[in-house]
Every structure is written in structure tokens, then in C-alpha cells.
CSV table of C-alpha atoms in Angstrom, one decimal:
chain,number,residue,atom,x,y,z
A,1,UNK,CA,100.7,28.0,60.1
A,2,UNK,CA,102.0,24.7,61.2
A,3,UNK,CA,98.7,24.1,62.2
A,4,UNK,CA,97.3,24.6,58.9
A,5,UNK,CA,99.6,23.3,56.9
A,6,UNK,CA,99.3,19.7,60.0
A,7,UNK,CA,95.3,19.9,58.7
A,8,UNK,CA,95.4,20.2,55.2
A,9,UNK,CA,97.6,16.9,55.3
A,10,UNK,CA,95.5,15.5,57.6
A,11,UNK,CA,92.8,16.3,54.8
A,12,UNK,CA,94.4,15.1,52.4
A,13,UNK,CA,95.2,11.8,54.2
A,14,UNK,CA,91.9,11.2,54.3
A,15,UNK,CA,90.4,12.1,51.0
A,16,UNK,CA,93.2,9.8,49.2
A,17,UNK,CA,91.9,7.2,51.2
A,18,UNK,CA,88.0,7.5,51.1
A,19,UNK,CA,89.0,7.4,47.4
A,20,UNK,CA,90.8,4.4,47.5
A,21,UNK,CA,88.1,2.9,49.2
A,22,UNK,CA,85.6,4.0,46.2
A,23,UNK,CA,88.0,3.4,43.7
A,24,UNK,CA,87.0,-0.2,43.1
A,25,UNK,CA,83.1,0.6,42.6
A,26,UNK,CA,82.3,1.6,39.3
A,27,UNK,CA,80.0,4.3,38.5
A,28,UNK,CA,77.1,3.3,37.0
A,29,UNK,CA,77.4,-0.5,37.5
A,30,UNK,CA,74.5,-2.6,38.6
A,31,UNK,CA,75.0,-2.5,41.8
A,32,UNK,CA,71.7,-3.0,42.9
A,33,UNK,CA,71.1,-5.7,45.3
A,34,UNK,CA,66.9,-5.0,47.5
A,35,UNK,CA,66.8,-2.2,44.4
A,36,UNK,CA,65.5,-4.3,41.6
A,37,UNK,CA,62.8,-5.7,44.2
A,38,UNK,CA,61.8,-2.5,44.6
A,39,UNK,CA,61.4,-1.6,41.4
A,40,UNK,CA,59.8,-4.4,40.3
A,41,UNK,CA,57.6,-4.4,42.6
A,42,UNK,CA,57.2,-1.3,43.4
A,43,UNK,CA,53.2,-0.3,42.2
A,44,UNK,CA,52.1,-4.4,42.7
A,45,UNK,CA,51.6,-4.2,46.6
A,46,UNK,CA,52.0,0.2,47.4
A,47,UNK,CA,50.2,1.1,44.9
A,48,UNK,CA,52.9,4.5,44.0
A,49,UNK,CA,54.4,5.6,41.1
A,50,UNK,CA,57.2,7.2,43.0
A,51,UNK,CA,59.5,4.6,44.0
A,52,UNK,CA,61.7,6.8,46.2
A,53,UNK,CA,58.0,7.5,48.5
A,54,UNK,CA,57.4,4.0,48.8
A,55,UNK,CA,60.4,3.2,49.9
A,56,UNK,CA,60.2,6.3,53.2
A,57,UNK,CA,56.6,6.4,53.5
A,58,UNK,CA,55.8,2.3,53.1
A,59,UNK,CA,58.7,-0.2,53.1
A,60,UNK,CA,61.1,1.8,55.7
A,61,UNK,CA,58.1,4.1,56.9
A,62,UNK,CA,60.0,3.6,60.8
A,63,UNK,CA,62.5,6.0,59.3
A,64,UNK,CA,60.4,8.7,57.9
A,65,UNK,CA,59.1,8.3,61.7
A,66,UNK,CA,62.2,8.6,63.0
A,67,UNK,CA,63.0,11.4,60.8
A,68,UNK,CA,59.2,13.5,61.8
A,69,UNK,CA,60.4,13.1,65.7
A,70,UNK,CA,64.4,14.5,64.8
A,71,UNK,CA,62.4,17.8,64.0
A,72,UNK,CA,60.1,17.6,66.7
A,73,UNK,CA,63.3,17.2,69.4
A,74,UNK,CA,64.6,19.8,67.2
A,75,UNK,CA,61.8,22.3,67.4
A,76,UNK,CA,60.9,21.6,71.1
A,77,UNK,CA,64.5,22.3,71.7
A,78,UNK,CA,65.2,24.6,70.1
A,79,UNK,CA,61.6,26.7,72.0
A,80,UNK,CA,63.6,25.6,74.8
A,81,UNK,CA,66.6,26.9,74.4
A,82,UNK,CA,65.2,30.2,74.1
A,83,UNK,CA,62.3,29.7,76.2
A,84,UNK,CA,61.6,33.2,78.4
A,85,UNK,CA,58.7,34.8,80.8
A,86,UNK,CA,58.1,37.6,78.5
A,87,UNK,CA,58.5,37.2,74.5
A,88,UNK,CA,57.7,40.2,71.7
A,89,UNK,CA,59.1,40.4,68.7
A,90,UNK,CA,61.3,43.7,68.4
A,91,UNK,CA,61.5,44.8,64.3
A,92,UNK,CA,61.9,48.1,64.1
A,93,UNK,CA,61.6,48.8,60.5
A,94,UNK,CA,58.3,48.6,58.2
A,95,UNK,CA,58.7,47.5,54.9
A,96,UNK,CA,58.1,49.6,52.4
A,97,UNK,CA,55.1,49.1,50.6
A,98,UNK,CA,56.7,47.2,47.4
A,99,UNK,CA,57.9,44.2,49.7
A,100,UNK,CA,54.2,44.0,52.1
A,101,UNK,CA,52.2,43.9,49.0
A,102,UNK,CA,54.4,41.8,47.4
A,103,UNK,CA,54.4,39.2,50.7
A,104,UNK,CA,50.6,39.5,50.8
A,105,UNK,CA,50.5,38.4,47.3
A,106,UNK,CA,52.5,35.8,47.5
A,107,UNK,CA,50.6,34.3,50.3
A,108,UNK,CA,48.3,32.0,49.3
A,109,UNK,CA,50.6,30.5,46.3
A,110,UNK,CA,53.1,30.0,47.7
A,111,UNK,CA,50.8,27.7,51.0
A,112,UNK,CA,48.8,26.1,48.3
A,113,UNK,CA,52.1,25.2,46.3
A,114,UNK,CA,52.9,23.2,48.7
A,115,UNK,CA,49.7,21.2,49.7
A,116,UNK,CA,50.7,20.2,45.8
A,117,UNK,CA,53.9,18.9,46.5
A,118,UNK,CA,52.7,17.3,49.9
A,119,UNK,CA,49.6,15.9,48.1
A,120,UNK,CA,51.1,14.8,45.3
A,121,UNK,CA,54.5,13.3,47.2
A,122,UNK,CA,53.7,9.1,45.5
A,123,UNK,CA,53.6,10.8,42.1
A,124,UNK,CA,55.9,13.6,41.4
A,125,UNK,CA,59.2,14.3,43.2
A,126,UNK,CA,58.8,15.4,46.2
A,127,UNK,CA,56.4,14.8,49.6
A,128,UNK,CA,55.3,15.7,52.6
A,129,UNK,CA,59.4,17.3,54.1
A,130,UNK,CA,59.9,20.1,51.4
A,131,UNK,CA,56.4,20.3,51.0
A,132,UNK,CA,56.2,21.4,54.6
A,133,UNK,CA,59.0,23.5,54.5
A,134,UNK,CA,57.4,25.8,50.8
A,135,UNK,CA,54.7,26.1,54.3
A,136,UNK,CA,57.0,27.1,56.4
A,137,UNK,CA,58.7,30.0,53.8
A,138,UNK,CA,54.9,31.6,53.6
A,139,UNK,CA,55.4,32.2,56.9
A,140,UNK,CA,58.3,33.3,57.4
A,141,UNK,CA,58.0,35.6,54.5
A,142,UNK,CA,55.0,36.8,56.5
A,143,UNK,CA,57.4,37.6,59.7
A,144,UNK,CA,60.6,39.0,56.9
A,145,UNK,CA,57.4,41.7,55.7
A,146,UNK,CA,55.5,42.9,59.2
A,147,UNK,CA,56.7,43.5,62.2
A,148,UNK,CA,53.6,43.4,64.1
A,149,UNK,CA,53.3,39.2,62.3
A,150,UNK,CA,52.2,36.7,64.7
A,151,UNK,CA,50.8,33.4,64.3
A,152,UNK,CA,47.9,31.9,65.9
A,153,UNK,CA,50.2,29.9,69.2
A,154,UNK,CA,46.5,27.8,70.0
A,155,UNK,CA,46.2,26.9,67.0
A,156,UNK,CA,49.6,26.1,65.1
A,157,UNK,CA,50.8,24.1,68.4
A,158,UNK,CA,47.9,21.8,68.6
A,159,UNK,CA,48.4,21.2,64.8
A,160,UNK,CA,51.6,19.9,65.0
A,161,UNK,CA,51.1,17.7,67.8
A,162,UNK,CA,48.0,16.7,66.1
A,163,UNK,CA,49.5,15.5,62.9
A,164,UNK,CA,52.2,13.7,64.8
A,165,UNK,CA,49.7,11.9,66.5
A,166,UNK,CA,47.3,11.1,63.5
A,167,UNK,CA,51.0,9.6,61.8
A,168,UNK,CA,51.6,7.8,64.6
A,169,UNK,CA,47.1,6.6,65.1
A,170,UNK,CA,47.8,5.4,61.0
A,171,UNK,CA,50.9,3.0,61.8
A,172,UNK,CA,49.0,2.1,65.1
A,173,UNK,CA,45.9,1.1,63.1
A,174,UNK,CA,48.0,-0.8,60.4
A,175,UNK,CA,49.2,-3.1,63.4
A,176,UNK,CA,45.7,-3.4,64.4
A,177,UNK,CA,44.7,-4.7,61.2
A,178,UNK,CA,47.6,-6.6,59.4
A,179,UNK,CA,49.9,-7.6,62.8
A,180,UNK,CA,52.2,-4.8,62.1
A,181,UNK,CA,53.6,-1.3,62.5
A,182,UNK,CA,52.7,1.4,60.0
A,183,UNK,CA,50.6,-1.9,57.4
A,184,UNK,CA,49.0,-0.1,54.5
A,185,UNK,CA,45.6,-1.3,55.4
A,186,UNK,CA,44.4,1.6,52.9
A,187,UNK,CA,45.8,-0.3,50.4
A,188,UNK,CA,46.3,-4.4,50.9
A,189,UNK,CA,43.2,-5.2,53.2
A,190,UNK,CA,40.9,-2.2,52.1
A,191,UNK,CA,42.0,-3.0,48.4
A,192,UNK,CA,41.7,1.2,47.7
A,193,UNK,CA,42.6,3.1,44.7
A,194,UNK,CA,43.6,-0.4,43.0
A,195,UNK,CA,42.2,0.9,39.5
A,196,UNK,CA,44.1,4.1,39.9
A,197,UNK,CA,47.1,3.8,39.4
A,198,UNK,CA,48.5,6.6,38.5
A,199,UNK,CA,45.6,9.0,39.8
A,200,UNK,CA,45.5,11.5,42.1
A,201,UNK,CA,43.2,9.1,44.4
A,202,UNK,CA,46.2,6.3,45.1
A,203,UNK,CA,48.8,4.6,46.3
A,204,UNK,CA,47.3,3.7,49.7
A,205,UNK,CA,48.3,5.8,52.8
A,206,UNK,CA,51.3,7.7,51.4
A,207,UNK,CA,49.1,10.9,50.4
A,208,UNK,CA,47.4,10.4,53.7
A,209,UNK,CA,50.9,10.1,55.9
A,210,UNK,CA,52.6,13.4,53.8
A,211,UNK,CA,49.8,15.2,54.2
A,212,UNK,CA,49.9,15.0,57.5
A,213,UNK,CA,53.9,14.8,57.7
A,214,UNK,CA,53.3,18.1,55.7
A,215,UNK,CA,51.7,19.8,58.3
A,216,UNK,CA,53.4,18.7,60.8
A,217,UNK,CA,57.2,19.9,59.1
A,218,UNK,CA,54.8,22.7,58.3
A,219,UNK,CA,54.2,24.3,61.0
A,220,UNK,CA,57.0,22.9,63.3
A,221,UNK,CA,59.2,25.0,61.2
A,222,UNK,CA,57.3,27.7,61.4
A,223,UNK,CA,57.5,27.3,65.0
A,224,UNK,CA,61.4,27.8,64.6
A,225,UNK,CA,61.5,30.4,63.1
A,226,UNK,CA,58.3,31.8,65.3
A,227,UNK,CA,61.1,31.3,68.4
A,228,UNK,CA,63.9,32.6,66.9
A,229,UNK,CA,62.9,36.4,65.9
A,230,UNK,CA,61.3,37.3,68.8
A,231,UNK,CA,62.9,39.0,71.8
A,232,UNK,CA,63.2,39.4,75.4
A,233,UNK,CA,62.0,42.6,76.3
A,234,UNK,CA,63.1,44.3,79.1
A,235,UNK,CA,59.5,46.5,81.2
B,5,UNK,CA,38.3,52.6,47.5
B,6,UNK,CA,37.2,50.9,50.5
B,7,UNK,CA,37.0,47.2,51.9
B,8,UNK,CA,35.3,44.8,49.8
B,9,UNK,CA,32.8,42.0,51.9
B,10,UNK,CA,33.9,39.4,54.5
B,11,UNK,CA,32.0,36.3,51.5
B,12,UNK,CA,33.4,38.9,48.5
B,13,UNK,CA,37.4,38.5,49.0
B,14,UNK,CA,37.2,34.5,49.9
B,15,UNK,CA,35.4,33.5,46.6
B,16,UNK,CA,38.1,35.6,44.8
B,17,UNK,CA,40.7,34.3,46.6
B,18,UNK,CA,39.5,30.5,45.9
B,19,UNK,CA,38.3,30.9,42.4
B,20,UNK,CA,42.1,32.9,41.9
B,21,UNK,CA,43.4,29.7,43.6
B,22,UNK,CA,41.3,27.1,41.5
B,23,UNK,CA,42.5,29.2,38.2
B,24,UNK,CA,46.2,28.6,39.5
B,25,UNK,CA,45.6,24.9,40.8
B,26,UNK,CA,44.4,24.2,37.1
B,27,UNK,CA,47.5,25.6,35.8
B,28,UNK,CA,49.8,23.9,38.0
B,29,UNK,CA,48.2,20.6,37.7
B,30,UNK,CA,48.0,20.7,34.3
B,31,UNK,CA,44.9,17.8,33.9
B,32,UNK,CA,41.1,18.4,34.7
B,33,UNK,CA,40.7,14.8,36.0
B,34,UNK,CA,37.9,14.4,38.5
B,35,UNK,CA,40.2,13.5,41.3
B,36,UNK,CA,42.5,16.5,40.8
B,37,UNK,CA,39.9,18.8,40.3
B,38,UNK,CA,38.3,17.8,43.8
B,39,UNK,CA,41.3,18.2,45.4
B,40,UNK,CA,42.2,21.2,44.1
B,41,UNK,CA,38.8,22.7,45.0
B,42,UNK,CA,38.9,21.1,48.8
B,43,UNK,CA,42.6,22.5,48.9
B,44,UNK,CA,41.6,26.5,47.7
B,45,UNK,CA,38.3,26.5,50.0
B,46,UNK,CA,41.3,25.5,53.0
B,47,UNK,CA,44.1,28.2,51.9
B,48,UNK,CA,42.0,30.6,50.9
B,49,UNK,CA,39.9,30.5,54.1
B,50,UNK,CA,43.0,30.7,56.2
B,51,UNK,CA,44.7,33.4,53.6
B,52,UNK,CA,41.9,36.0,51.7
B,53,UNK,CA,42.7,38.9,54.5
B,54,UNK,CA,45.4,39.3,54.0
B,55,UNK,CA,45.3,38.9,50.1
B,56,UNK,CA,43.2,40.0,48.7
B,57,UNK,CA,40.9,43.5,50.1
B,58,UNK,CA,38.5,44.6,47.2
B,59,UNK,CA,37.2,41.5,46.3
B,60,UNK,CA,35.5,40.1,43.2
B,61,UNK,CA,35.5,43.7,42.0
B,62,UNK,CA,39.0,42.5,40.6
B,63,UNK,CA,37.5,40.2,38.0
B,64,UNK,CA,35.1,43.7,36.7
B,65,UNK,CA,35.7,42.8,32.8
B,66,UNK,CA,37.5,46.3,32.1
B,67,UNK,CA,39.8,45.5,34.4
B,68,UNK,CA,41.3,41.9,33.6
B,69,UNK,CA,41.2,43.0,29.6
B,70,UNK,CA,43.2,46.2,30.4
B,71,UNK,CA,45.4,43.5,32.8
B,72,UNK,CA,45.4,41.1,29.4
B,73,UNK,CA,46.7,43.7,27.5
B,74,UNK,CA,49.0,44.9,29.3
B,75,UNK,CA,50.9,42.0,29.0
B,76,UNK,CA,52.4,42.5,25.7
B,77,UNK,CA,53.0,46.0,26.6
B,78,UNK,CA,55.1,46.0,29.4
B,79,UNK,CA,57.1,42.9,27.3
B,80,UNK,CA,57.4,45.7,24.5
B,81,UNK,CA,58.2,47.9,26.3
B,82,UNK,CA,60.8,45.2,28.3
B,83,UNK,CA,62.4,44.3,24.8
B,84,UNK,CA,63.2,48.1,23.5
B,85,UNK,CA,64.9,49.0,27.6
B,86,UNK,CA,66.7,46.2,26.7
B,87,UNK,CA,68.0,46.4,23.3
B,88,UNK,CA,68.7,50.7,24.7
B,89,UNK,CA,71.1,49.1,27.7
B,90,UNK,CA,72.5,46.4,25.2
B,91,UNK,CA,73.2,49.6,22.9
B,92,UNK,CA,74.8,51.8,26.2
B,93,UNK,CA,76.7,48.1,26.7
B,94,UNK,CA,78.2,48.2,23.4
B,95,UNK,CA,78.9,51.9,22.5
B,96,UNK,CA,82.7,52.0,23.0
B,97,UNK,CA,81.4,55.3,24.2
B,98,UNK,CA,79.2,54.4,27.1
B,99,UNK,CA,77.1,57.3,26.7
B,100,UNK,CA,75.7,57.0,30.0
B,101,UNK,CA,74.3,59.9,32.6
B,102,UNK,CA,73.3,57.7,36.2
B,103,UNK,CA,71.5,59.4,38.4
B,104,UNK,CA,68.8,59.1,40.9
B,105,UNK,CA,65.1,61.0,40.3
B,106,UNK,CA,62.1,61.6,42.3
B,107,UNK,CA,58.9,60.9,39.7
B,108,UNK,CA,55.3,61.1,41.5
B,109,UNK,CA,52.7,58.0,40.5
B,110,UNK,CA,48.5,59.0,40.4
B,111,UNK,CA,48.2,55.9,41.4
B,112,UNK,CA,46.8,55.4,44.8
B,113,UNK,CA,46.3,51.3,46.0
B,114,UNK,CA,48.6,49.2,46.8
B,115,UNK,CA,49.1,47.1,44.4
B,116,UNK,CA,49.0,48.9,41.5
B,117,UNK,CA,52.3,50.8,43.0
B,118,UNK,CA,53.7,46.9,43.5
B,119,UNK,CA,53.0,46.7,39.8
B,120,UNK,CA,54.5,49.6,38.9
B,121,UNK,CA,57.7,49.6,41.4
B,122,UNK,CA,58.3,46.3,39.3
B,123,UNK,CA,57.5,46.8,36.1
B,124,UNK,CA,60.1,49.6,36.0
B,125,UNK,CA,62.8,47.2,37.9
B,126,UNK,CA,62.3,45.1,35.1
B,127,UNK,CA,62.9,47.7,32.2
B,128,UNK,CA,66.6,47.9,32.7
B,129,UNK,CA,68.2,51.1,33.0
B,130,UNK,CA,65.3,52.1,35.8
B,131,UNK,CA,64.8,50.8,39.0
B,132,UNK,CA,62.6,51.8,41.8
B,133,UNK,CA,64.7,52.1,44.7
B,134,UNK,CA,62.1,53.1,47.3
B,135,UNK,CA,58.4,53.8,47.7
B,136,UNK,CA,56.8,56.2,50.0
B,137,UNK,CA,53.3,57.3,49.9
B,138,UNK,CA,53.3,59.0,45.9
B,139,UNK,CA,56.9,59.4,46.0
B,140,UNK,CA,58.5,57.1,43.6
B,141,UNK,CA,62.7,57.1,43.8
B,142,UNK,CA,64.6,55.8,40.7
B,143,UNK,CA,67.8,55.1,39.5
B,144,UNK,CA,67.8,55.6,36.4
B,145,UNK,CA,71.1,55.2,34.0
B,146,UNK,CA,70.4,57.6,31.4
B,147,UNK,CA,69.0,60.9,32.9
B,148,UNK,CA,67.2,63.0,30.8
B,149,UNK,CA,64.7,65.0,33.1
B,150,UNK,CA,66.1,65.4,36.5
B,151,UNK,CA,62.5,67.9,37.6
B,152,UNK,CA,59.8,65.5,39.2
B,153,UNK,CA,57.6,66.1,36.2
B,154,UNK,CA,60.1,65.7,33.4
B,155,UNK,CA,61.0,62.2,35.2
B,156,UNK,CA,57.5,61.1,36.0
B,157,UNK,CA,56.5,61.8,32.0
B,158,UNK,CA,59.0,59.8,30.7
B,159,UNK,CA,59.6,56.7,33.5
B,160,UNK,CA,55.9,56.4,35.5
B,161,UNK,CA,53.9,58.1,32.7
B,162,UNK,CA,53.6,55.1,30.3
B,163,UNK,CA,53.0,52.0,32.2
B,164,UNK,CA,50.1,54.0,34.7
B,165,UNK,CA,47.8,54.8,31.1
B,166,UNK,CA,47.3,50.8,31.7
B,167,UNK,CA,47.6,50.2,36.0
B,168,UNK,CA,45.3,53.6,37.1
B,169,UNK,CA,42.8,50.7,35.5
B,170,UNK,CA,43.6,47.2,36.5
B,171,UNK,CA,43.9,49.0,40.0
B,172,UNK,CA,41.9,52.1,40.1
């Protein structure tokens, strides 16, 4: 009781303190310093219509590389924590015919929609991370609907690594051509897609990188699910 | 019905995905169509073995026509069932007589069974609880006939007229 009261009072103080710090900022006030630059120059400099994507992949591409690394470490960490010599799926109850058939029918549509999201990262909201998560959902659905389903490990794990290496390679090509890491060589040096702003084949290396990130995130989250649904079997 | 050839199943999956892609992008820009075709081919290659068993036979004109005709038929059944449930909810005496009944179906492939189960669930007043073989276990808000034959006559028969042609 005393502990709980103390916690509530502390939280109230922290809340008041943060509210007083934020009270100086008017909601909706124009406080854009860098933001103005992004909004004014994004189309000319990157070819992307979606400013968020251009900032995340192009202007601040290094942060995205960090995020991809975090995901990779999370996946590797789960794999390391749950590592066992012999692991199998131990689900016992088969789903009903309605669940299994529904999963079969939905699978290609979910995967196509995930691909749609990451291919259109420079035009519509979304990008590699939501697209990859959508694709992972398709595999999660298969894991939940079928007791014996398992991903093709020989394909999935190399694909995950290759996609990550592809991202770094695109960055390194930029380093060689333009002088710094993640320099958008497709847009700035080749000038490819300049007449196409707003259509699919534009925006330099953003669609390329988002395809790689989509593949990476999709395979990675699926790998995490795969690790978590399996249990050790006693022999 | 046996399993169709791999090529037929693959082509059917690609065609369905490509049509979905066109609706999704709602644009006939040549760039969208190119990428859409490439993605359909890839996703189709990954999923066709799970997606379909009968392949191109699904595009038989008679089956497509029945599937299109089924949409307004089903929407009408859904509207009527909704009004019926609204009447039961608003009626002061609350005239319900709930219970779980067993039904029989003549459909023998999984897709047809899925479509029937969803049709039953989406028409209020009846909910599919489980499907085992050719038996459906259905929760019915107003049990008129608890026998297997009687319940099938009331619940599954109206949909089966269409579904047994769409999913033979």
C-alpha cells in the first residue's frame, strides 16, 4: 500500500515536470529548422515523393543501417538463447479445416501486399519495415495454422544475410562513386529516373534498399517466430 | 477432384495475383504492370503449392459466373438475416431459442467448406463452431428443427445451391 502510494506520487511528479517542460512549445507552431529544407528539396535531391522515406533512407541512411543491425542482433540473440541440439515443433492439435483452408487462401495475398508496401516505399506510406513485417505475418499464419509447417532454413538464413550485405554493398558503391557511405549514386551520378518523379521507377536507390530491407526484415522476423515455436524434444 | 498439373496451378496463382495487383495499384502505368508481373511470378512460385489444388480449372466460365452471381445472393441473405436479428433484439419479449445443431453438407472440397462456413457465420443468427468431415456444428439463435436433415434444409441448403457449382 505504502509502496503503491509512493509510486503514484513519484509518477505524478515526473508527469508534472515533463508537462511544465513541454508547456513552452505551442502545438502546431512552426518550429521547423531542418524540416523546411527537407520539404523544399526532397524531390529534386532524391526523387522521392514520400519525404519520410527520403529522410530515413537517403538523408539519414546511417540510422536505418543501425536499425537493421539492431533487428539482426535481436534475431541472432533469440537464436542464441533458444539454441538446442535438437528442436522440433511440438504443436499437437491440428487446426480445423476452416482455419487451414483460410490460411492457404490468404497466404499469397499477404505476401503480395507486403511486396507492394516495400516496392512503393518512395510513393506511399510504409517502406521496408512494414512490408517485411507483413511478409513475416504470412509465415506466422502458416506456423499457427499447420502443425508440421517449417520454413526452408537453407534458403531463409542465407537470404537474410545476403539482403543485409546487399544494403551495405549499395552503400559502399556510393562510397566509391560519390565519396561518402550511402551516397545515392543511382540518382545523383547516373541520373536514372529523373523524368519519372511520382512514378514507380524513380527515387534513386530508395526502392532498391527498401526491397533489400523488406526481404531482410521478413526473413528475420520469421526466423524469430521459428525459433520461438519450437521446443526441445527429449529422446 | 484430383490435383491439377503444377504448371496449371502456378499459372492460376500468377493470374489471380496479377489481377489483385491491378486492383491494388488501380493504375495501368506500364511500370506498375511490369513490377506487378515480376512480383506475381515470384510470389506465385513461392505459394502456388499451398494456394491451389485445381489450378486453371477454377477459371471455368460456368464457375466464375456462379461465383459472381453468388455475391448479390449472399449479400441479400446477409441483409435479411441482419434485419431478423435486429427484430429479435428489439422485440420486448426477446423471441430467441438458441441451441447447437448438427448439419450435413454435400460439399467435399476444403475451399467449398470454407466458403460455406464463412457464409453461415456472416449471416447473423447462425455461427459455425466446428467442421468435421461433412458435418457442421452450428450455433443457431432460433432453433426451428434440431434434427440433422431439418437443420441442413434451413441453414446449409440455400448456400449449397451455388457453392457446389463454384467448388465442385
